[in-house]
């Protein structure tokens, strides 16, 4: 997932989501103990972008969702794609710990994390850079990132990707 390849290409987001899910399957807990609901729209257009920008973004969101379910007996992941008239919408949801309302405004700040920063067991650890990097990666595409979360219920991240960018916004 190197950032060296910066050429744009036409990307099938459904295929990218499937690849990222397959990549997560190397973790046996993810593979065998997470109930996955995957609903991908058949009418998604290809999108011109740098593949690794979206691969890294979706991979980070999937890992965060998985980490949020660490203490859950039942782990449920939802992955959806859909299309509105002028947007592609990619959604990743979990039934994990949720995000307290007071933390929502800091979510995308560099080094903000609610995860442990050093491992003391097998619990998830973080640096607080994953969501910050997502914002940086998605900025050139004018992607709106929406978060719905409720403590002890779960969290859903939605990427609203405009099919057309403003004329003054250069392609990545």
PDB file of N, CA and C in Angstrom, residues 68-110:
ATOM      1  N   UNK A  68     -12.914  -1.527  17.257  1.00  0.00           N
ATOM      2  CA  UNK A  68     -13.998  -1.053  18.126  1.00  0.00           C
ATOM      3  C   UNK A  68     -14.833  -2.206  18.670  1.00  0.00           C
ATOM      4  N   UNK A  69     -14.805  -3.341  17.975  1.00  0.00           N
ATOM      5  CA  UNK A  69     -15.587  -4.511  18.404  1.00  0.00           C
ATOM      6  C   UNK A  69     -14.774  -5.476  19.263  1.00  0.00           C
ATOM      7  N   UNK A  70     -13.586  -5.095  19.644  1.00  0.00           N
ATOM      8  CA  UNK A  70     -12.656  -5.961  20.361  1.00  0.00           C
ATOM      9  C   UNK A  70     -13.308  -6.670  21.553  1.00  0.00           C
ATOM     10  N   UNK A  71     -14.055  -5.928  22.381  1.00  0.00           N
ATOM     11  CA  UNK A  71     -14.645  -6.496  23.594  1.00  0.00           C
ATOM     12  C   UNK A  71     -16.040  -7.078  23.390  1.00  0.00           C
ATOM     13  N   UNK A  72     -16.540  -7.064  22.186  1.00  0.00           N
ATOM     14  CA  UNK A  72     -17.904  -7.522  21.919  1.00  0.00           C
ATOM     15  C   UNK A  72     -17.945  -9.037  21.739  1.00  0.00           C
ATOM     16  N   UNK A  73     -18.933  -9.675  22.361  1.00  0.00           N
ATOM     17  CA  UNK A  73     -19.129 -11.111  22.158  1.00  0.00           C
ATOM     18  C   UNK A  73     -19.597 -11.346  20.723  1.00  0.00           C
ATOM     19  N   UNK A  74     -20.556 -10.536  20.277  1.00  0.00           N
ATOM     20  CA  UNK A  74     -21.017 -10.592  18.888  1.00  0.00           C
ATOM     21  C   UNK A  74     -20.419  -9.405  18.159  1.00  0.00           C
ATOM     22  N   UNK A  75     -19.753  -9.683  17.067  1.00  0.00           N
ATOM     23  CA  UNK A  75     -19.108  -8.638  16.275  1.00  0.00           C
ATOM     24  C   UNK A  75     -19.818  -8.560  14.928  1.00  0.00           C
ATOM     25  N   UNK A  76     -20.382  -7.377  14.628  1.00  0.00           N
ATOM     26  CA  UNK A  76     -21.133  -7.206  13.387  1.00  0.00           C
ATOM     27  C   UNK A  76     -20.572  -6.029  12.608  1.00  0.00           C
ATOM     28  N   UNK A  77     -20.193  -6.302  11.383  1.00  0.00           N
ATOM     29  CA  UNK A  77     -19.633  -5.308  10.483  1.00  0.00           C
ATOM     30  C   UNK A  77     -20.574  -5.147   9.295  1.00  0.00           C
ATOM     31  N   UNK A  78     -20.823  -3.908   8.920  1.00  0.00           N
ATOM     32  CA  UNK A  78     -21.643  -3.623   7.750  1.00  0.00           C
ATOM     33  C   UNK A  78     -20.813  -2.816   6.761  1.00  0.00           C
ATOM     34  N   UNK A  79     -20.799  -3.261   5.525  1.00  0.00           N
ATOM     35  CA  UNK A  79     -20.095  -2.557   4.453  1.00  0.00           C
ATOM     36  C   UNK A  79     -21.090  -2.360   3.322  1.00  0.00           C
ATOM     37  N   UNK A  80     -21.278  -1.092   2.935  1.00  0.00           N
ATOM     38  CA  UNK A  80     -22.241  -0.789   1.878  1.00  0.00           C
ATOM     39  C   UNK A  80     -21.652   0.200   0.891  1.00  0.00           C
ATOM     40  N   UNK A  81     -22.113   0.098  -0.319  1.00  0.00           N
ATOM     41  CA  UNK A  81     -21.859   1.138  -1.318  1.00  0.00           C
ATOM     42  C   UNK A  81     -23.207   1.479  -1.927  1.00  0.00           C
ATOM     43  N   UNK A  82     -23.364   2.740  -2.281  1.00  0.00           N
ATOM     44  CA  UNK A  82     -24.591   3.174  -2.942  1.00  0.00           C
ATOM     45  C   UNK A  82     -24.269   4.398  -3.786  1.00  0.00           C
ATOM     46  N   UNK A  83     -25.271   4.786  -4.549  1.00  0.00           N
ATOM     47  CA  UNK A  83     -25.090   5.943  -5.412  1.00  0.00           C
ATOM     48  C   UNK A  83     -26.305   6.843  -5.285  1.00  0.00           C
ATOM     49  N   UNK A  84     -26.048   8.115  -5.077  1.00  0.00           N
ATOM     50  CA  UNK A  84     -27.108   9.103  -5.178  1.00  0.00           C
ATOM     51  C   UNK A  84     -26.932   9.757  -6.548  1.00  0.00           C
ATOM     52  N   UNK A  85     -27.696  10.774  -6.814  1.00  0.00           N
ATOM     53  CA  UNK A  85     -27.604  11.402  -8.133  1.00  0.00           C
ATOM     54  C   UNK A  85     -26.198  11.924  -8.425  1.00  0.00           C
ATOM     55  N   UNK A  86     -25.545  12.500  -7.412  1.00  0.00           N
ATOM     56  CA  UNK A  86     -24.250  13.136  -7.663  1.00  0.00           C
ATOM     57  C   UNK A  86     -23.125  12.667  -6.736  1.00  0.00           C
ATOM     58  N   UNK A  87     -23.344  11.572  -6.011  1.00  0.00           N
ATOM     59  CA  UNK A  87     -22.324  11.054  -5.094  1.00  0.00           C
ATOM     60  C   UNK A  87     -22.266   9.530  -5.139  1.00  0.00           C
ATOM     61  N   UNK A  88     -21.088   9.014  -4.849  1.00  0.00           N
ATOM     62  CA  UNK A  88     -20.919   7.618  -4.476  1.00  0.00           C
ATOM     63  C   UNK A  88     -20.808   7.638  -2.956  1.00  0.00           C
ATOM     64  N   UNK A  89     -21.506   6.733  -2.289  1.00  0.00           N
ATOM     65  CA  UNK A  89     -21.470   6.685  -0.832  1.00  0.00           C
ATOM     66  C   UNK A  89     -20.919   5.328  -0.414  1.00  0.00           C
ATOM     67  N   UNK A  90     -19.838   5.368   0.355  1.00  0.00           N
ATOM     68  CA  UNK A  90     -19.233   4.152   0.894  1.00  0.00           C
ATOM     69  C   UNK A  90     -19.424   4.203   2.403  1.00  0.00           C
ATOM     70  N   UNK A  91     -19.895   3.100   2.967  1.00  0.00           N
ATOM     71  CA  UNK A  91     -20.267   3.066   4.381  1.00  0.00           C
ATOM     72  C   UNK A  91     -19.641   1.870   5.068  1.00  0.00           C
ATOM     73  N   UNK A  92     -19.065   2.128   6.236  1.00  0.00           N
ATOM     74  CA  UNK A  92     -18.516   1.059   7.062  1.00  0.00           C
ATOM     75  C   UNK A  92     -19.044   1.265   8.470  1.00  0.00           C
ATOM     76  N   UNK A  93     -19.771   0.254   8.976  1.00  0.00           N
ATOM     77  CA  UNK A  93     -20.373   0.355  10.298  1.00  0.00           C
ATOM     78  C   UNK A  93     -20.031  -0.840  11.159  1.00  0.00           C
ATOM     79  N   UNK A  94     -20.071  -0.630  12.469  1.00  0.00           N
ATOM     80  CA  UNK A  94     -19.776  -1.699  13.420  1.00  0.00           C
ATOM     81  C   UNK A  94     -20.731  -1.613  14.599  1.00  0.00           C
ATOM     82  N   UNK A  95     -20.762  -2.660  15.386  1.00  0.00           N
ATOM     83  CA  UNK A  95     -21.550  -2.663  16.619  1.00  0.00           C
ATOM     84  C   UNK A  95     -20.614  -2.603  17.820  1.00  0.00           C
ATOM     85  N   UNK A  96     -19.562  -1.835  17.682  1.00  0.00           N
ATOM     86  CA  UNK A  96     -18.537  -1.755  18.713  1.00  0.00           C
ATOM     87  C   UNK A  96     -18.866  -0.803  19.839  1.00  0.00           C
ATOM     88  N   UNK A  97     -17.819  -0.305  20.473  1.00  0.00           N
ATOM     89  CA  UNK A  97     -17.945   0.491  21.689  1.00  0.00           C
ATOM     90  C   UNK A  97     -18.579   1.861  21.466  1.00  0.00           C
ATOM     91  N   UNK A  98     -18.538   2.367  20.246  1.00  0.00           N
ATOM     92  CA  UNK A  98     -19.091   3.692  19.979  1.00  0.00           C
ATOM     93  C   UNK A  98     -18.142   4.791  20.410  1.00  0.00           C
ATOM     94  N   UNK A  99     -18.463   5.999  19.992  1.00  0.00           N
ATOM     95  CA  UNK A  99     -17.611   7.153  20.275  1.00  0.00           C
ATOM     96  C   UNK A  99     -18.411   8.136  21.121  1.00  0.00           C
ATOM     97  N   UNK A 100     -17.903   8.491  22.308  1.00  0.00           N
ATOM     98  CA  UNK A 100     -18.607   9.469  23.130  1.00  0.00           C
ATOM     99  C   UNK A 100     -18.753  10.799  22.384  1.00  0.00           C
ATOM    100  N   UNK A 101     -19.884  11.469  22.572  1.00  0.00           N
ATOM    101  CA  UNK A 101     -20.171  12.727  21.868  1.00  0.00           C
ATOM    102  C   UNK A 101     -19.054  13.746  22.049  1.00  0.00           C
ATOM    103  N   UNK A 102     -18.467  13.788  23.241  1.00  0.00           N
ATOM    104  CA  UNK A 102     -17.412  14.788  23.495  1.00  0.00           C
ATOM    105  C   UNK A 102     -16.139  14.517  22.689  1.00  0.00           C
ATOM    106  N   UNK A 103     -15.986  13.315  22.134  1.00  0.00           N
ATOM    107  CA  UNK A 103     -14.800  12.986  21.337  1.00  0.00           C
ATOM    108  C   UNK A 103     -15.002  13.209  19.835  1.00  0.00           C
ATOM    109  N   UNK A 104     -16.253  13.380  19.403  1.00  0.00           N
ATOM    110  CA  UNK A 104     -16.523  13.468  17.961  1.00  0.00           C
ATOM    111  C   UNK A 104     -15.796  14.639  17.305  1.00  0.00           C
ATOM    112  N   UNK A 105     -15.699  15.765  17.979  1.00  0.00           N
ATOM    113  CA  UNK A 105     -15.048  16.931  17.365  1.00  0.00           C
ATOM    114  C   UNK A 105     -13.535  16.768  17.262  1.00  0.00           C
ATOM    115  N   UNK A 106     -12.955  15.830  17.980  1.00  0.00           N
ATOM    116  CA  UNK A 106     -11.500  15.612  17.957  1.00  0.00           C
ATOM    117  C   UNK A 106     -11.076  14.427  17.107  1.00  0.00           C
ATOM    118  N   UNK A 107     -12.040  13.680  16.585  1.00  0.00           N
ATOM    119  CA  UNK A 107     -11.748  12.425  15.882  1.00  0.00           C
ATOM    120  C   UNK A 107     -10.667  12.540  14.821  1.00  0.00           C
ATOM    121  N   UNK A 108     -10.677  13.635  14.069  1.00  0.00           N
ATOM    122  CA  UNK A 108      -9.772  13.759  12.930  1.00  0.00           C
ATOM    123  C   UNK A 108      -8.528  14.579  13.255  1.00  0.00           C
ATOM    124  N   UNK A 109      -8.330  14.903  14.537  1.00  0.00           N
ATOM    125  CA  UNK A 109      -7.140  15.646  14.961  1.00  0.00           C
ATOM    126  C   UNK A 109      -5.939  14.701  14.993  1.00  0.00           C
ATOM    127  N   UNK A 110      -4.767  15.206  14.592  1.00  0.00           N
ATOM    128  CA  UNK A 110      -3.588  14.335  14.649  1.00  0.00           C
ATOM    129  C   UNK A 110      -3.275  13.936  16.093  1.00  0.00           C
TER     130      UNK A 110
END
